[in-house]
mmCIF file of C-alpha atoms in Angstrom:
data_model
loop_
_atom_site.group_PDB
_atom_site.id
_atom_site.type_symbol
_atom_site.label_atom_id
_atom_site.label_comp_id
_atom_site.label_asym_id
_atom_site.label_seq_id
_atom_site.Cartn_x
_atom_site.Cartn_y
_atom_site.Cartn_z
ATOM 1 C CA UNK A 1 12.012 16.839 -44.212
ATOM 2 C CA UNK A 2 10.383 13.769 -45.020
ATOM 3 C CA UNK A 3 10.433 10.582 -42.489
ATOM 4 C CA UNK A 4 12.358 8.311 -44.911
ATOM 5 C CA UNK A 5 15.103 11.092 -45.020
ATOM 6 C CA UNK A 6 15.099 11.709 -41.257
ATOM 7 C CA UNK A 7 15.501 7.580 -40.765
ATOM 8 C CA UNK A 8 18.493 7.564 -43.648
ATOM 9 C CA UNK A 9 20.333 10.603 -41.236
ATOM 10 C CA UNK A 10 19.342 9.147 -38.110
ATOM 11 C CA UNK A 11 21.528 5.845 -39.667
ATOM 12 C CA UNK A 12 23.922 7.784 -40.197
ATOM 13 C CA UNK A 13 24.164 9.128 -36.762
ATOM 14 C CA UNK A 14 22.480 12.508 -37.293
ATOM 15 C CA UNK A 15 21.251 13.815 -33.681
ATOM 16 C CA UNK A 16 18.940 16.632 -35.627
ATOM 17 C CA UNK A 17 17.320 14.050 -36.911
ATOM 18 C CA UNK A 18 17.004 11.998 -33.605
ATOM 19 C CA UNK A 19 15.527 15.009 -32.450
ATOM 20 C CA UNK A 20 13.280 15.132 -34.891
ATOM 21 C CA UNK A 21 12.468 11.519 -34.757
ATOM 22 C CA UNK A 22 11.655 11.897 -31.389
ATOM 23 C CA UNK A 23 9.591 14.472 -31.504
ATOM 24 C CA UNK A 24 7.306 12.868 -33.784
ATOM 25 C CA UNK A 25 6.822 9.492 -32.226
ATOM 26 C CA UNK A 26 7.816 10.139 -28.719
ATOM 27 C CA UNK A 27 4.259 10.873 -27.291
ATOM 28 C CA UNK A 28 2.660 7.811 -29.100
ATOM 29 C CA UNK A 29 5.430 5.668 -27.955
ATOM 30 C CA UNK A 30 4.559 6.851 -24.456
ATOM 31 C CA UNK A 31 1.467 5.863 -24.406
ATOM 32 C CA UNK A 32 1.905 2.383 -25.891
ATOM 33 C CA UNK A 33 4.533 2.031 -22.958
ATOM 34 C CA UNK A 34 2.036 3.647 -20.453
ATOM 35 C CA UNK A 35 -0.798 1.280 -21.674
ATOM 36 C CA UNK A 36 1.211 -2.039 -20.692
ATOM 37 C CA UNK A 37 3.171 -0.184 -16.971
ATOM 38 C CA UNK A 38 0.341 1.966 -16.405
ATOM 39 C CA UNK A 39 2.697 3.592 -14.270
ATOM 40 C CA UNK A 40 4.024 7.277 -15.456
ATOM 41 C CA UNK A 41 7.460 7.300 -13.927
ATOM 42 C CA UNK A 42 8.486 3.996 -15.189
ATOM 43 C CA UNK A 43 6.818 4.661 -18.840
ATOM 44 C CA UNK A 44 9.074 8.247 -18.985
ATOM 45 C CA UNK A 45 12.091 5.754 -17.966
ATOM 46 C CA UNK A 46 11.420 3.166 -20.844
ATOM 47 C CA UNK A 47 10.704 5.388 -23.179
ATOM 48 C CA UNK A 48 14.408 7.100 -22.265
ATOM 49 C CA UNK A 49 16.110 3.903 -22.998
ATOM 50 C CA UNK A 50 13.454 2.927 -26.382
ATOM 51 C CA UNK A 51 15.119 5.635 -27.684
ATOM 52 C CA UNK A 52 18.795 5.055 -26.476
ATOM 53 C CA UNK A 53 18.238 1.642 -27.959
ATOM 54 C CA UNK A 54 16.837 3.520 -31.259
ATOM 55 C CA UNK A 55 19.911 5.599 -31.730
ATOM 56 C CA UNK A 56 22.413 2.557 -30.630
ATOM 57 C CA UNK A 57 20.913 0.046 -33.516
ATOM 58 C CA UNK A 58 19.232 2.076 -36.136
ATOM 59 C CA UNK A 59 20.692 0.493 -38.754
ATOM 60 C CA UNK A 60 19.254 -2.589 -38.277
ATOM 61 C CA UNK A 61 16.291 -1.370 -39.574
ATOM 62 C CA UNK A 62 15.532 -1.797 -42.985
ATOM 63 C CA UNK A 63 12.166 0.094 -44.977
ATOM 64 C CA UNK A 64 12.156 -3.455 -46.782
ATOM 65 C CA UNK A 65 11.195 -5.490 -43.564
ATOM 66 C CA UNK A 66 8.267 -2.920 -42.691
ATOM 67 C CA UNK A 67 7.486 0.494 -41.471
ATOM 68 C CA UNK A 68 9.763 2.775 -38.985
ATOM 69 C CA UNK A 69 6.871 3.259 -36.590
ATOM 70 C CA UNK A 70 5.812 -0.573 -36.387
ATOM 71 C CA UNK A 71 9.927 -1.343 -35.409
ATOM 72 C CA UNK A 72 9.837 1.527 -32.888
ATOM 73 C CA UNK A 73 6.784 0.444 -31.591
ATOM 74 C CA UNK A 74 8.308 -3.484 -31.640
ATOM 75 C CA UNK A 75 10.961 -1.825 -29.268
ATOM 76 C CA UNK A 76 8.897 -0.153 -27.195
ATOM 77 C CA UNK A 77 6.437 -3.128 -26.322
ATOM 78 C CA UNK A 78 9.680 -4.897 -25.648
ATOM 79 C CA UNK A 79 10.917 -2.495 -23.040
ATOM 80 C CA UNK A 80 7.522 -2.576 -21.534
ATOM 81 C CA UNK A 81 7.062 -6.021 -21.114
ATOM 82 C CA UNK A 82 10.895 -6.241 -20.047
ATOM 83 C CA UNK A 83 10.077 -3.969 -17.626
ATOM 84 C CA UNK A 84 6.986 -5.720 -16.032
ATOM 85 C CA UNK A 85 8.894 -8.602 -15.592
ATOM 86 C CA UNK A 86 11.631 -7.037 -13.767
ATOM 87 C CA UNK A 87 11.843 -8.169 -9.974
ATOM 88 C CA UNK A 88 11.569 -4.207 -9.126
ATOM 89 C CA UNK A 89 8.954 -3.735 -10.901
ATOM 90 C CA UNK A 90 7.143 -6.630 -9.680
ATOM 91 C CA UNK A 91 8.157 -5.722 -6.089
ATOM 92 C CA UNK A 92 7.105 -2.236 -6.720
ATOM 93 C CA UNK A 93 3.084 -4.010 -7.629
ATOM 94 C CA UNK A 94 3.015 -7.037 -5.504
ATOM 95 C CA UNK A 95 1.076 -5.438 -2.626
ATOM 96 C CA UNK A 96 -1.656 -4.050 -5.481
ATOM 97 C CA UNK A 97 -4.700 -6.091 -6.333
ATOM 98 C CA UNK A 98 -6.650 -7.176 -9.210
ATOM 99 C CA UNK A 99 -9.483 -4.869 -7.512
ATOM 100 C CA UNK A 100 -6.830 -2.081 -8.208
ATOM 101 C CA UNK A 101 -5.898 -2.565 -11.571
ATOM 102 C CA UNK A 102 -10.076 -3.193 -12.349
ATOM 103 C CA UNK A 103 -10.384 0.077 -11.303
ATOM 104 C CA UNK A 104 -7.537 1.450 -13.254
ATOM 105 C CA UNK A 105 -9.573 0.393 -16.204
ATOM 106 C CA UNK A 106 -12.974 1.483 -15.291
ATOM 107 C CA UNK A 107 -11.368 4.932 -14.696
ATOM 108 C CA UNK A 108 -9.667 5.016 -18.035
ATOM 109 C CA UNK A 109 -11.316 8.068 -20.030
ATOM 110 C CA UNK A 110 -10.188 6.401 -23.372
ATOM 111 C CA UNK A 111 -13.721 5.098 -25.093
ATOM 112 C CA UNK A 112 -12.013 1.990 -26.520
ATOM 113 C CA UNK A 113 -10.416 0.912 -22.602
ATOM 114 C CA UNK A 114 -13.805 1.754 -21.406
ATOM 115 C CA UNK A 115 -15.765 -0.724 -23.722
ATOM 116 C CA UNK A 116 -13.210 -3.178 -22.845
ATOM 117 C CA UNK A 117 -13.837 -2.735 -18.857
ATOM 118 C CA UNK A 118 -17.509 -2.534 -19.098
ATOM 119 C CA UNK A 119 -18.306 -4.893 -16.317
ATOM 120 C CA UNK A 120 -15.417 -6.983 -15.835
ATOM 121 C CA UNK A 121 -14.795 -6.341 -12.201
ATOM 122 C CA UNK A 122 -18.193 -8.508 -11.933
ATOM 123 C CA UNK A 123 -17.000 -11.323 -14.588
ATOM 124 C CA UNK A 124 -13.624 -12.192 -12.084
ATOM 125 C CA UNK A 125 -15.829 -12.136 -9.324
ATOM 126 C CA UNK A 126 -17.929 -14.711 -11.091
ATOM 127 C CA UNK A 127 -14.559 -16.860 -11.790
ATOM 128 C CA UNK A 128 -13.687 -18.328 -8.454
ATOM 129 C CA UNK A 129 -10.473 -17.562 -6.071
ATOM 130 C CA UNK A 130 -8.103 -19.686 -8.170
ATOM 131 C CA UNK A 131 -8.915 -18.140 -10.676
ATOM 132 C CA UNK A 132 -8.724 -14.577 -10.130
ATOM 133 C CA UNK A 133 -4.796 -15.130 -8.423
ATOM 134 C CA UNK A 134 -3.996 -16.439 -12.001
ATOM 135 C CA UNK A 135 -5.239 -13.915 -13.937
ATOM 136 C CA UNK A 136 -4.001 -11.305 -11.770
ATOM 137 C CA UNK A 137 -1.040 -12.723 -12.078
ATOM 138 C CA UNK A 138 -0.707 -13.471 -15.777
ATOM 139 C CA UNK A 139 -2.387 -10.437 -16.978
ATOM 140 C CA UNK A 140 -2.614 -7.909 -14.375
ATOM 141 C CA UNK A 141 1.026 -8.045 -13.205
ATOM 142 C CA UNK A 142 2.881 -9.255 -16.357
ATOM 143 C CA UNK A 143 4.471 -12.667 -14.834
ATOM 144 C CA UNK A 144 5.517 -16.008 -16.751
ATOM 145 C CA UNK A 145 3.326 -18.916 -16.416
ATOM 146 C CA UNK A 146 6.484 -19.684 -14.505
ATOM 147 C CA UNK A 147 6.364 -17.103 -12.107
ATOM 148 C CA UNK A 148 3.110 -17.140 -11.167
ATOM 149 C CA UNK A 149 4.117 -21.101 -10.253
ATOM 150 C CA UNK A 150 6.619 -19.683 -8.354
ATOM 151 C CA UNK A 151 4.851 -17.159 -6.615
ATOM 152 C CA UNK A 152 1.334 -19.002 -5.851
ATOM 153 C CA UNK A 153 4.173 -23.096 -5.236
ATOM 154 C CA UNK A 154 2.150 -24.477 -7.365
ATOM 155 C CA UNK A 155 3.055 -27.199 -10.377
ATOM 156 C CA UNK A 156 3.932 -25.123 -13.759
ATOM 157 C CA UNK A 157 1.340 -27.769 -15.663
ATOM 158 C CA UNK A 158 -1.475 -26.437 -13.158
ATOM 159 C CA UNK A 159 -1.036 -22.798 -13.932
ATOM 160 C CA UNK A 160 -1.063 -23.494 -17.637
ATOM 161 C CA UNK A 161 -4.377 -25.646 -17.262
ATOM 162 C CA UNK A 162 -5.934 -23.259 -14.752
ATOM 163 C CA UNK A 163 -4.989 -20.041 -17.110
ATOM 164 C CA UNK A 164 -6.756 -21.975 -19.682
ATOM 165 C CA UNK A 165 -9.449 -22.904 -18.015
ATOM 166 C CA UNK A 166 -10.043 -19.693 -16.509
ATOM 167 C CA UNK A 167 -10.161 -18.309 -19.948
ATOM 168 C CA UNK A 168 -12.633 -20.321 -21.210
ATOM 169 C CA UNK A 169 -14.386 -19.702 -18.074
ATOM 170 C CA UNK A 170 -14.226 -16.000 -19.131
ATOM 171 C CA UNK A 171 -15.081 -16.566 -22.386
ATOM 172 C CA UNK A 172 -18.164 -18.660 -21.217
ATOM 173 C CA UNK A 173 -19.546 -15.475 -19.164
ATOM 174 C CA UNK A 174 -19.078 -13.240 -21.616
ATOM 175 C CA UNK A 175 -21.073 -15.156 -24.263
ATOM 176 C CA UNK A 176 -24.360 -15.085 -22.390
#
């Protein structure tokens, strides 16, 4: 059965045809969930409910807008970033630090995380203390510019300046 078929039975509430949808995307939809969580047991949960959301509002998609797999994977970046920004999931990371998710990437057997790693445990290092609790913040642990205001009591404007900042700090290193 061809994917434009399955999608046209899955609209019309066909659970073979979830089935088979799921079979087919469900692992690469895992990982794209995994990739922004990097956490296993919360990944397998949001890809549970990427798919419950699937089946509840499949037909809002339309072939005419774009591809089935870029609106699943639209969904599923969703759920991720939902997730990261839950306070239990934030709870569940606040005692982890950028040291530990630096190492999650150096560890990373996939060749394209790996070229992205090379040496940046050294770069934050080279960044200054303000810095890295920004970035570990903002990119690490998935909060708001807000949050991380929140979390660090400083002024909302100084975050945004010192995230931007600290990229172009980043951006300076890297260029030598």
């Amino acid at each position: 059965m061809q994917p434009d078929e399955l999608i046209l039975r899955l609209q019309q509430k066909d659970e073979k045809a979830f089935e088979r949808l799921y079979t087919l995307y469900s692992e690469s939809i895992f990982g794209v969930i995994n990739s922004v969580l990097h956490d296993t047991e919360a990944s397998e949960e949001v890809l549970q409910d990427v798919f419950i959301k699937v089946w509840d509002n499949c037909e809002s998609y339309s072939s005419k807008k774009g591809r089935f797999f870029t609106w699943l994977l639209n969904i599923a970046r969703n759920a991720a970033i939902d997730k990261t920004r839950s306070k239990s999931f934030k709870n569940q990371k606040k005692n982890l630090t950028q040291e530990y998710f630096v190492d999650i990437l150096e560890n990373k057997n996939s060749f394209s995380t790996k070229v992205d790693a090379i040496g940046i445990k050294k770069y934050i290092k080279k960044i200054g203390e303000d810095c890295k609790k920004v970035i570990d913040l903002l990119f690490f642990k998935g909060y708001t510019q807000k949050e991380a205001s929140e979390e660090l009591e400083i002024p909302l404007g100084t975050i945004k300046t010192r995230n931007r900042l600290c990229i172009n700090k980043l951006r300076a290193i890297l260029v030598k």
